[in-house]
Structure formats: structure tokens, C-alpha cells
PDB file of C-alpha atoms in Angstrom:
ATOM      1  CA  LYS A   1     129.185  38.779  90.344  1.00 65.00           C
ATOM      2  CA  TYR A   2     130.023  39.370  94.007  1.00 74.00           C
ATOM      3  CA  SER A   3     133.614  38.202  93.624  1.00 85.00           C
ATOM      4  CA  ARG A   4     134.154  40.727  90.809  1.00 86.00           C
ATOM      5  CA  MET A   5     132.728  43.552  92.953  1.00 86.00           C
ATOM      6  CA  TRP A   6     134.882  42.378  95.864  1.00 88.00           C
ATOM      7  CA  MET A   7     138.009  42.451  93.685  1.00 88.00           C
ATOM      8  CA  MET A   8     137.168  45.964  92.428  1.00 90.00           C
ATOM      9  CA  LEU A   9     136.553  47.190  95.967  1.00 91.00           C
ATOM     10  CA  ARG A  10     139.776  45.603  97.158  1.00 91.00           C
ATOM     11  CA  ALA A  11     141.771  47.223  94.322  1.00 91.00           C
ATOM     12  CA  TYR A  12     140.176  50.589  95.114  1.00 92.00           C
ATOM     13  CA  LEU A  13     141.044  50.292  98.810  1.00 92.00           C
ATOM     14  CA  GLU A  14     144.641  49.323  98.012  1.00 93.00           C
ATOM     15  CA  ARG A  15     145.043  52.405  95.779  1.00 92.00           C
ATOM     16  CA  ALA A  16     143.481  54.601  98.461  1.00 91.00           C
ATOM     17  CA  LYS A  17     145.868  53.185 101.083  1.00 90.00           C
ATOM     18  CA  GLU A  18     148.877  53.860  98.837  1.00 89.00           C
ATOM     19  CA  GLU A  19     147.728  57.447  98.290  1.00 87.00           C
ATOM     20  CA  LEU A  20     147.155  57.950 102.012  1.00 84.00           C
ATOM     21  CA  ASP A  21     150.607  56.528 102.830  1.00 81.00           C
ATOM     22  CA  ALA A  22     152.171  58.938 100.316  1.00 78.00           C
ATOM     23  CA  ILE A  23     150.338  61.884 101.907  1.00 74.00           C
ATOM     24  CA  ARG A  24     151.460  60.816 105.393  1.00 70.00           C
ATOM     25  CA  GLU A  25     155.054  60.531 104.200  1.00 68.00           C
ATOM     26  CA  ASP A  26     154.919  64.029 102.710  1.00 63.00           C
ATOM     27  CA  MET A  27     153.455  65.411 105.939  1.00 59.00           C
ATOM     28  CA  GLU A  28     156.336  64.009 107.997  1.00 58.00           C
ATOM     29  CA  PHE A  29     158.727  66.246 106.076  1.00 57.00           C
ATOM     30  CA  CYS A  30     156.478  69.303 106.138  1.00 63.00           C
ATOM     31  CA  PRO A  31     157.555  71.643 108.940  1.00 69.00           C
ATOM     32  CA  HIS A  32     154.744  73.020 111.078  1.00 76.00           C
ATOM     33  CA  THR A  33     154.589  75.513 113.937  1.00 85.00           C
ATOM     34  CA  ILE A  34     153.670  74.437 117.448  1.00 89.00           C
ATOM     35  CA  HIS A  35     153.047  76.811 120.353  1.00 91.00           C
ATOM     36  CA  ILE A  36     154.125  75.508 123.751  1.00 92.00           C
ATOM     37  CA  MET A  37     153.198  77.074 127.061  1.00 91.00           C
ATOM     38  CA  ALA A  38     156.195  76.960 129.420  1.00 89.00           C
ATOM     39  CA  PRO A  39     155.865  77.505 133.168  1.00 85.00           C
ATOM     40  CA  SER A  40     157.599  80.518 134.690  1.00 78.00           C
ATOM     41  CA  GLY A  41     159.818  80.379 137.738  1.00 76.00           C
ATOM     42  CA  VAL A  42     161.309  76.964 136.964  1.00 82.00           C
ATOM     43  CA  ASP A  43     164.318  75.625 135.091  1.00 85.00           C
ATOM     44  CA  LEU A  44     163.084  74.420 131.707  1.00 90.00           C
ATOM     45  CA  GLY A  45     165.817  71.776 131.389  1.00 91.00           C
ATOM     46  CA  LEU A  46     166.532  72.463 127.716  1.00 92.00           C
ATOM     47  CA  ALA A  47     169.804  72.824 125.804  1.00 91.00           C
ATOM     48  CA  VAL A  48     169.825  74.813 122.564  1.00 92.00           C
ATOM     49  CA  GLU A  49     172.341  75.165 119.763  1.00 90.00           C
ATOM     50  CA  ARG A  50     172.682  76.916 116.445  1.00 85.00           C
ATOM     51  CA  LEU A  51     173.125  74.269 113.793  1.00 72.00           C
ATOM     52  CA  SER A  52     176.192  74.220 111.582  1.00 62.00           C
ATOM     53  CA  PRO A  53     176.344  72.539 108.195  1.00 54.00           C
ATOM     54  CA  ASP A  54     180.128  72.423 108.086  1.00 50.00           C
ATOM     55  CA  ASP A  55     181.380  71.168 111.401  1.00 35.00           C
ATOM     56  CA  GLY A  56     178.410  69.502 113.056  1.00 43.00           C
ATOM     57  CA  GLY A  57     178.535  71.747 116.068  1.00 41.00           C
ATOM     58  CA  ASP A  58     181.689  73.870 116.340  1.00 38.00           C
ATOM     59  CA  GLY A  59     181.042  77.086 114.414  1.00 43.00           C
ATOM     60  CA  ASP A  60     180.403  80.728 115.162  1.00 48.00           C
ATOM     61  CA  ASP A  61     177.265  81.770 117.001  1.00 55.00           C
ATOM     62  CA  ASP A  62     176.854  85.381 115.975  1.00 55.00           C
ATOM     63  CA  GLY A  63     173.107  85.140 115.472  1.00 50.00           C
ATOM     64  CA  GLY A  64     173.348  85.469 111.708  1.00 55.00           C
ATOM     65  CA  GLY A  65     173.278  81.845 110.663  1.00 62.00           C
ATOM     66  CA  GLY A  66     170.999  78.859 110.879  1.00 73.00           C
ATOM     67  CA  PRO A  67     168.179  78.149 113.264  1.00 81.00           C
ATOM     68  CA  VAL A  68     168.515  77.702 117.010  1.00 89.00           C
ATOM     69  CA  CYS A  69     167.257  74.211 117.808  1.00 90.00           C
ATOM     70  CA  ILE A  70     166.659  72.164 120.912  1.00 92.00           C
ATOM     71  CA  SER A  71     169.708  69.928 121.299  1.00 90.00           C
ATOM     72  CA  GLY A  72     168.921  68.360 124.654  1.00 92.00           C
ATOM     73  CA  VAL A  73     165.989  67.801 127.011  1.00 93.00           C
ATOM     74  CA  ASP A  74     166.518  66.971 130.679  1.00 93.00           C
ATOM     75  CA  PRO A  75     164.471  63.917 131.755  1.00 93.00           C
ATOM     76  CA  ILE A  76     162.847  66.050 134.477  1.00 92.00           C
ATOM     77  CA  SER A  77     162.124  69.042 132.219  1.00 92.00           C
ATOM     78  CA  PRO A  78     158.549  70.316 132.546  1.00 92.00           C
ATOM     79  CA  LEU A  79     158.524  70.420 128.726  1.00 93.00           C
ATOM     80  CA  ARG A  80     159.880  66.893 128.139  1.00 92.00           C
ATOM     81  CA  ASP A  81     156.581  65.654 126.692  1.00 93.00           C
ATOM     82  CA  GLN A  82     156.066  68.721 124.506  1.00 93.00           C
ATOM     83  CA  VAL A  83     159.412  69.329 122.799  1.00 92.00           C
ATOM     84  CA  GLN A  84     161.620  67.121 120.677  1.00 90.00           C
ATOM     85  CA  LEU A  85     165.277  67.197 119.762  1.00 90.00           C
ATOM     86  CA  ASN A  86     165.863  69.396 116.704  1.00 87.00           C
ATOM     87  CA  ASP A  87     162.712  71.484 117.211  1.00 90.00           C
ATOM     88  CA  MET A  88     163.582  74.943 115.845  1.00 91.00           C
ATOM     89  CA  ILE A  89     162.745  77.820 118.211  1.00 92.00           C
ATOM     90  CA  VAL A  90     161.273  80.695 116.192  1.00 90.00           C
ATOM     91  CA  ALA A  91     159.607  82.925 118.804  1.00 91.00           C
ATOM     92  CA  ILE A  92     159.331  83.450 122.545  1.00 90.00           C
ATOM     93  CA  ASP A  93     156.284  85.349 123.833  1.00 88.00           C
ATOM     94  CA  GLY A  94     155.623  86.509 120.288  1.00 87.00           C
ATOM     95  CA  LYS A  95     159.161  87.900 119.791  1.00 88.00           C
ATOM     96  CA  ASP A  96     160.899  86.560 116.670  1.00 89.00           C
ATOM     97  CA  VAL A  97     164.196  84.973 117.753  1.00 89.00           C
ATOM     98  CA  GLN A  98     165.377  83.647 114.396  1.00 83.00           C
ATOM     99  CA  GLY A  99     168.185  86.212 114.133  1.00 83.00           C
ATOM    100  CA  LEU A 100     169.445  85.697 117.691  1.00 88.00           C
ATOM    101  CA  SER A 101     172.354  83.563 118.825  1.00 88.00           C
ATOM    102  CA  SER A 102     171.779  80.403 120.826  1.00 89.00           C
ATOM    103  CA  VAL A 103     173.077  82.183 123.922  1.00 90.00           C
ATOM    104  CA  GLU A 104     170.537  84.999 123.447  1.00 90.00           C
ATOM    105  CA  VAL A 105     167.719  82.498 122.894  1.00 89.00           C
ATOM    106  CA  GLY A 106     168.858  80.600 126.004  1.00 87.00           C
ATOM    107  CA  GLU A 107     168.848  83.831 128.010  1.00 87.00           C
ATOM    108  CA  LEU A 108     165.321  84.656 126.836  1.00 86.00           C
ATOM    109  CA  LEU A 109     164.108  81.195 127.789  1.00 83.00           C
ATOM    110  CA  ALA A 110     165.870  81.345 131.154  1.00 80.00           C
ATOM    111  CA  SER A 111     164.480  84.833 131.828  1.00 74.00           C
ATOM    112  CA  CYS A 112     161.152  83.264 132.705  1.00 59.00           C
ATOM    113  CA  ILE A 113     162.844  82.228 135.959  1.00 53.00           C
ATOM    114  CA  ASP A 114     163.897  85.688 137.081  1.00 50.00           C
ATOM    115  CA  ASP A 115     161.970  88.322 135.135  1.00 53.00           C
ATOM    116  CA  GLY A 116     159.438  89.027 137.852  1.00 53.00           C
ATOM    117  CA  MET A 117     156.700  86.788 136.484  1.00 54.00           C
ATOM    118  CA  SER A 118     154.606  85.112 139.109  1.00 55.00           C
ATOM    119  CA  ILE A 119     154.955  81.392 139.504  1.00 54.00           C
ATOM    120  CA  GLY A 120     152.150  79.837 137.559  1.00 57.00           C
ATOM    121  CA  GLU A 121     152.287  82.387 134.734  1.00 72.00           C
ATOM    122  CA  GLN A 122     153.308  80.904 131.425  1.00 81.00           C
ATOM    123  CA  ARG A 123     155.573  81.822 128.531  1.00 84.00           C
ATOM    124  CA  ARG A 124     154.701  80.958 124.936  1.00 90.00           C
ATOM    125  CA  ILE A 125     157.474  79.257 122.991  1.00 92.00           C
ATOM    126  CA  SER A 126     156.848  78.834 119.260  1.00 92.00           C
ATOM    127  CA  ILE A 127     158.745  76.037 117.558  1.00 91.00           C
ATOM    128  CA  VAL A 128     158.851  74.622 114.067  1.00 89.00           C
ATOM    129  CA  ARG A 129     158.859  70.858 113.912  1.00 83.00           C
ATOM    130  CA  GLY A 130     159.489  68.669 110.912  1.00 69.00           C
ATOM    131  CA  ASN A 131     161.940  66.026 109.810  1.00 56.00           C
ATOM    132  CA  ASP A 132     163.479  68.366 107.270  1.00 50.00           C
ATOM    133  CA  ILE A 133     164.572  71.016 109.831  1.00 50.00           C
ATOM    134  CA  MET A 134     168.060  69.516 109.932  1.00 48.00           C
ATOM    135  CA  GLY A 135     168.260  69.616 106.146  1.00 49.00           C
ATOM    136  CA  MET A 136     167.191  73.265 106.071  1.00 48.00           C
ATOM    137  CA  ALA A 137     169.786  74.150 108.700  1.00 47.00           C
ATOM    138  CA  LYS A 138     172.575  72.358 106.877  1.00 46.00           C
ATOM    139  CA  LYS A 139     172.060  74.710 103.951  1.00 44.00           C
ATOM    140  CA  ASN A 140     172.864  77.921 105.850  1.00 41.00           C
ATOM    141  CA  GLY A 141     173.542  77.435 109.580  1.00 42.00           C
ATOM    142  CA  THR A 142     176.249  78.341 112.042  1.00 36.00           C
ATOM    143  CA  LEU A 143     176.607  76.845 115.491  1.00 36.00           C
ATOM    144  CA  GLY A 144     176.629  77.860 119.083  1.00 38.00           C
ATOM    145  CA  VAL A 145     175.488  76.122 122.237  1.00 39.00           C
ATOM    146  CA  GLY A 146     173.464  77.455 125.141  1.00 40.00           C
ATOM    147  CA  VAL A 147     172.031  75.646 128.117  1.00 41.00           C
ATOM    148  CA  LEU A 148     168.958  76.810 129.995  1.00 41.00           C
TER     149      LEU A 148
END
């Protein structure tokens, strides 16, 4: 009697684990927004680029194409533990930047160094993170590179 109940419980737990694994896998590809607080008055140590589906990095950067993503993080960046390569920058201090070029986004991010903010004040950078960001960008992106 107990062995039958044990086998039923074991089968139930195996099905539940498979369902949970499937949900986790789906979540990895589901983009989600993260808000990061960046310090003012310091170099953020980030490189950004507009993704290009055609040439992998050598297209126009007129602000009308794909998302501007983080393409590099300096090892001493104050944001190194908060951002990841390919995070898509969607807003800075609540301003939508999705139609801006990578240079314009870089200038906005760098402006926290010299825009008169006091050291210690913070900027809010909103990013979208998800494994499918690159796939979304490949559908309709153009490229440009900016370093901040």
C-alpha cells in the first residue's frame, strides 16, 4: 500500500518538476523591465550600441532603428553588478530613449557627470532584460556605437 502511494507521489513530483522547468525556461525568454539607480558625477563605464540585423555592428545610427543596448561594461563600472551585456536601454530619468541614436543615449547617460547634479544624487536608468532582446533587435535594428 505504501509503495503504491510512494510511486504516485513520485510521479506527481516528477510532473510538477517538468512543468516548473518549462515555466522557468519560458521566463528566461520573457523580457522584463529593470530600473537601475546610477550615481551622478562619475563615469559609468558603459558602452552602448544600436543593434543591426544585417551587418552585426556596422550600420546607420539615425535613431530610427533597433534598440540601443549595452555592448560593454568596464570592470570598474559602478553599475557592473547591475547591468548585463545586451540589456536594452528604454528610458533615462523617465525619458523614453527608444527613438534616440546610441550617441544621443550615450550623451544622456554621460550628462549625469556634468549636468549640475550633486555628487550622491542618482539617475534612474530603465532597461529591458531578456534572452530574446537580440532576436527582437535582429528583426528591425540599425547600428551605432557610443561610449560613456
